[in-house]
Amino acid sequence: MLSTNRPMRRTRLGLLSLLALLTGAPAPVWAQAPSASALKAQAKAAAEKAQAKTKAPAPQAQELSDALKAPRPKGGEYFGLYLMDKKVGWFFTDLTALPGGKAQSVNELIFKAQVGTRVSERVHREVRVYEAKPGGRLLSFTVTQRGDGGDQELVGTVTADGLRVVRKRPGQPEEVLKPLPAPKETVEDADQARVALLRGQKVEGVTLDGSDLEGYRTVTTLEAPEEQVLGGVKVKLSRVSTLSDKEKVPVAAFLTTDGKMVRVDFGQTMQARAESETVAKRMDLVEVFGLTRVVLPQPLPAKAREVPGQVKLVMKNLPAKFQQDTYRQKYRPLPDGRVEVTLMAAPPAPKGRKPRPVADPDGGENLKSTLAVESESPAILAQAKSIIREEKDAYTAARMLSAWVYSNLQKDYGASADRATDVLRQKKGDCTEHSLLTVAMLRASGIPARRVDGVIYMVNSDGVPALYWHEWVEAYVGEWTQLDPTFNQPVADATHFAVGYEGNAEITPLIGSLQVTDVK
């Protein structure tokens, strides 16, 4: 289970100018018969007056946003995308001024890697149109997704009533999504990094995410410049850091004085490097399972797979923000900076279980239908109903749904889908598809649920005991409990170590950094 961030938005300088027309005044009327020269002057004045009546004054030149004033390379920028120093993709970004006082942002991301025995490839392209003036509104967008994860196009238009979005998928009728509030994103949010540098101060805004159509607060701050060697020459680079309320991972960008972005760091694991188009599109074929796993010093004991059961791992490079005690995971800091993590697994207590529908302890977030979860889809509702029928006990119903997904989805890494209805239709996929469909049917059944991201213990064909990135399910049945529909576990055993929820990029810095030094 690996996810990539939404491509960053950058801009290119453009300038539009308009000239105002000046008109003259008619000559005075004389009492006596006009002279030839006077007649000529009157005729000229009359012609100018008639012309003035038929032509309205042109508008004054519109001031452009700082996002369009900031210097940058012409023609856009290409970057190679590296995961743990291995090339797994590339992206292109550009923003230009358009006629009519508008601006267009183009971002394209290609991700390609070997996952198991399959090659996974994703294409994500966004085109957004803004007003070009300072604070210019987002007017429209097209988000295109192809490859692993399914093909889809979202076409959004801002109207007087809000945001209208049409979803297009191959072989299916066009779908008009529920009306959304008008986005708060402005043209400055298309390139906060360069706007912050141009202004010499922090920039704050709201960015509409192209995958879930939610708006997220995004802040870019200036940091101390750094010296780096480029082409054998030492240069001083400006540095800015951008933080989104969605990803919650600081993204550091490094720029030259003429506005060229030379590097972008996504935490400590992923990096984008400025490259020519030819070099950027030349990719390694990286096997991400072996690259990102956490190798263990020894196999886990058998008790880790029992329910109830538990195991203790001593970890290194686990930031304090991940060390939050839960009903399944307890943390004990050690003197040398490491931490002892106790992983536990047990079924929910019978006295704590509740009947459906169950109120969400988080205020409804875990019952919400989204672009991916689609729990209000008629197909999802009908499938869930056919599985649990009249079962009232929430935990029993959750087990039934998880077991059905395990039994009816073909285990096929690379046959991915990012939407629950697509998973239900194709009935195959890896852990993310199993979890997505299970969560959608749980919510459709009135059971609060969410996807859990983390690592799970496995020993693959090379015989190396390790933790591999994985996704499973957490449901609220009167108390929280975890299930794993990929491995048919009604209680996810103690070999599961959770670090985040639903593809949260906040866990990205752990990849390649987290270590296990002891098993107890």
PDB file of C-alpha atoms in Angstrom, residues 348 353-362 364-369 373 375 380-381 384-385 387-402 435-451 473-483 502:
ATOM      1  CA  PRO A 348     -14.847  -6.033  21.440  1.00  0.00           C
ATOM      2  CA  ARG A 353     -21.552  -3.804  21.537  1.00  0.00           C
ATOM      3  CA  LYS A 354     -24.503  -1.859  20.116  1.00  0.00           C
ATOM      4  CA  PRO A 355     -27.243  -2.439  17.536  1.00  0.00           C
ATOM      5  CA  ARG A 356     -27.307  -0.738  14.154  1.00  0.00           C
ATOM      6  CA  PRO A 357     -27.380   2.126  13.335  1.00  0.00           C
ATOM      7  CA  VAL A 358     -24.567   3.271  15.586  1.00  0.00           C
ATOM      8  CA  ALA A 359     -23.890   6.945  16.330  1.00  0.00           C
ATOM      9  CA  ASP A 360     -20.459   8.073  15.171  1.00  0.00           C
ATOM     10  CA  PRO A 361     -18.275   9.198  18.119  1.00  0.00           C
ATOM     11  CA  ASP A 362     -16.529  11.608  15.706  1.00  0.00           C
ATOM     12  CA  GLY A 364     -20.491  11.774  11.500  1.00  0.00           C
ATOM     13  CA  GLU A 365     -17.148  11.850   9.698  1.00  0.00           C
ATOM     14  CA  ASN A 366     -16.964   8.041   9.731  1.00  0.00           C
ATOM     15  CA  LEU A 367     -20.443   7.661   8.216  1.00  0.00           C
ATOM     16  CA  LYS A 368     -19.939  10.141   5.373  1.00  0.00           C
ATOM     17  CA  SER A 369     -20.277   9.156   1.720  1.00  0.00           C
ATOM     18  CA  VAL A 373     -16.242   5.566  -0.271  1.00  0.00           C
ATOM     19  CA  SER A 375     -21.644   4.589   0.805  1.00  0.00           C
ATOM     20  CA  ILE A 380     -23.277  -0.362  -2.371  1.00  0.00           C
ATOM     21  CA  LEU A 381     -26.469  -0.077  -0.298  1.00  0.00           C
ATOM     22  CA  ALA A 384     -24.566  -4.511   1.993  1.00  0.00           C
ATOM     23  CA  LYS A 385     -28.267  -5.200   2.593  1.00  0.00           C
ATOM     24  CA  ILE A 387     -25.168  -9.639   3.025  1.00  0.00           C
ATOM     25  CA  ILE A 388     -26.330  -8.652   6.505  1.00  0.00           C
ATOM     26  CA  ARG A 389     -30.107  -8.722   5.851  1.00  0.00           C
ATOM     27  CA  GLU A 390     -31.831  -7.977   9.170  1.00  0.00           C
ATOM     28  CA  GLU A 391     -28.805  -8.470  11.441  1.00  0.00           C
ATOM     29  CA  LYS A 392     -28.978  -5.813  14.159  1.00  0.00           C
ATOM     30  CA  ASP A 393     -25.782  -6.400  16.135  1.00  0.00           C
ATOM     31  CA  ALA A 394     -23.204  -4.015  14.677  1.00  0.00           C
ATOM     32  CA  TYR A 395     -20.167  -6.218  15.303  1.00  0.00           C
ATOM     33  CA  THR A 396     -21.817  -9.324  13.850  1.00  0.00           C
ATOM     34  CA  ALA A 397     -22.806  -7.311  10.777  1.00  0.00           C
ATOM     35  CA  ALA A 398     -19.269  -5.935  10.456  1.00  0.00           C
ATOM     36  CA  ARG A 399     -17.821  -9.456  10.536  1.00  0.00           C
ATOM     37  CA  MET A 400     -20.290 -10.593   7.868  1.00  0.00           C
ATOM     38  CA  LEU A 401     -19.361  -7.745   5.540  1.00  0.00           C
ATOM     39  CA  SER A 402     -15.614  -8.252   6.021  1.00  0.00           C
ATOM     40  CA  SER A 435     -10.616  -2.087   2.825  1.00  0.00           C
ATOM     41  CA  LEU A 436     -12.344   0.511   0.657  1.00  0.00           C
ATOM     42  CA  LEU A 437     -15.297  -1.721  -0.224  1.00  0.00           C
ATOM     43  CA  THR A 438     -15.639  -2.969   3.359  1.00  0.00           C
ATOM     44  CA  VAL A 439     -15.707   0.583   4.760  1.00  0.00           C
ATOM     45  CA  ALA A 440     -18.257   1.672   2.143  1.00  0.00           C
ATOM     46  CA  MET A 441     -20.614  -1.182   3.025  1.00  0.00           C
ATOM     47  CA  LEU A 442     -20.100  -0.647   6.763  1.00  0.00           C
ATOM     48  CA  ARG A 443     -21.107   3.005   6.459  1.00  0.00           C
ATOM     49  CA  ALA A 444     -24.021   2.034   4.207  1.00  0.00           C
ATOM     50  CA  SER A 445     -25.152  -0.272   7.037  1.00  0.00           C
ATOM     51  CA  GLY A 446     -25.052   2.460   9.679  1.00  0.00           C
ATOM     52  CA  ILE A 447     -21.720   1.383  11.193  1.00  0.00           C
ATOM     53  CA  PRO A 448     -19.046   4.110  11.514  1.00  0.00           C
ATOM     54  CA  ALA A 449     -15.853   2.927   9.826  1.00  0.00           C
ATOM     55  CA  ARG A 450     -12.541   4.119   8.414  1.00  0.00           C
ATOM     56  CA  ARG A 451      -9.487   2.691   6.689  1.00  0.00           C
ATOM     57  CA  VAL A 473     -10.408  -1.498   8.620  1.00  0.00           C
ATOM     58  CA  GLU A 474     -11.550   0.022  11.909  1.00  0.00           C
ATOM     59  CA  ALA A 475     -15.264  -0.011  12.812  1.00  0.00           C
ATOM     60  CA  TYR A 476     -17.199   1.473  15.725  1.00  0.00           C
ATOM     61  CA  VAL A 477     -19.631  -1.136  17.057  1.00  0.00           C
ATOM     62  CA  GLY A 478     -20.137   0.458  20.487  1.00  0.00           C
ATOM     63  CA  GLU A 479     -16.351   0.560  20.858  1.00  0.00           C
ATOM     64  CA  TRP A 480     -13.657   0.657  18.201  1.00  0.00           C
ATOM     65  CA  THR A 481     -12.433  -2.628  16.761  1.00  0.00           C
ATOM     66  CA  GLN A 482     -10.190  -3.535  13.812  1.00  0.00           C
ATOM     67  CA  LEU A 483     -10.851  -6.107  11.083  1.00  0.00           C
ATOM     68  CA  GLU A 502      -7.098   6.537   4.883  1.00  0.00           C
TER      69      GLU A 502
END
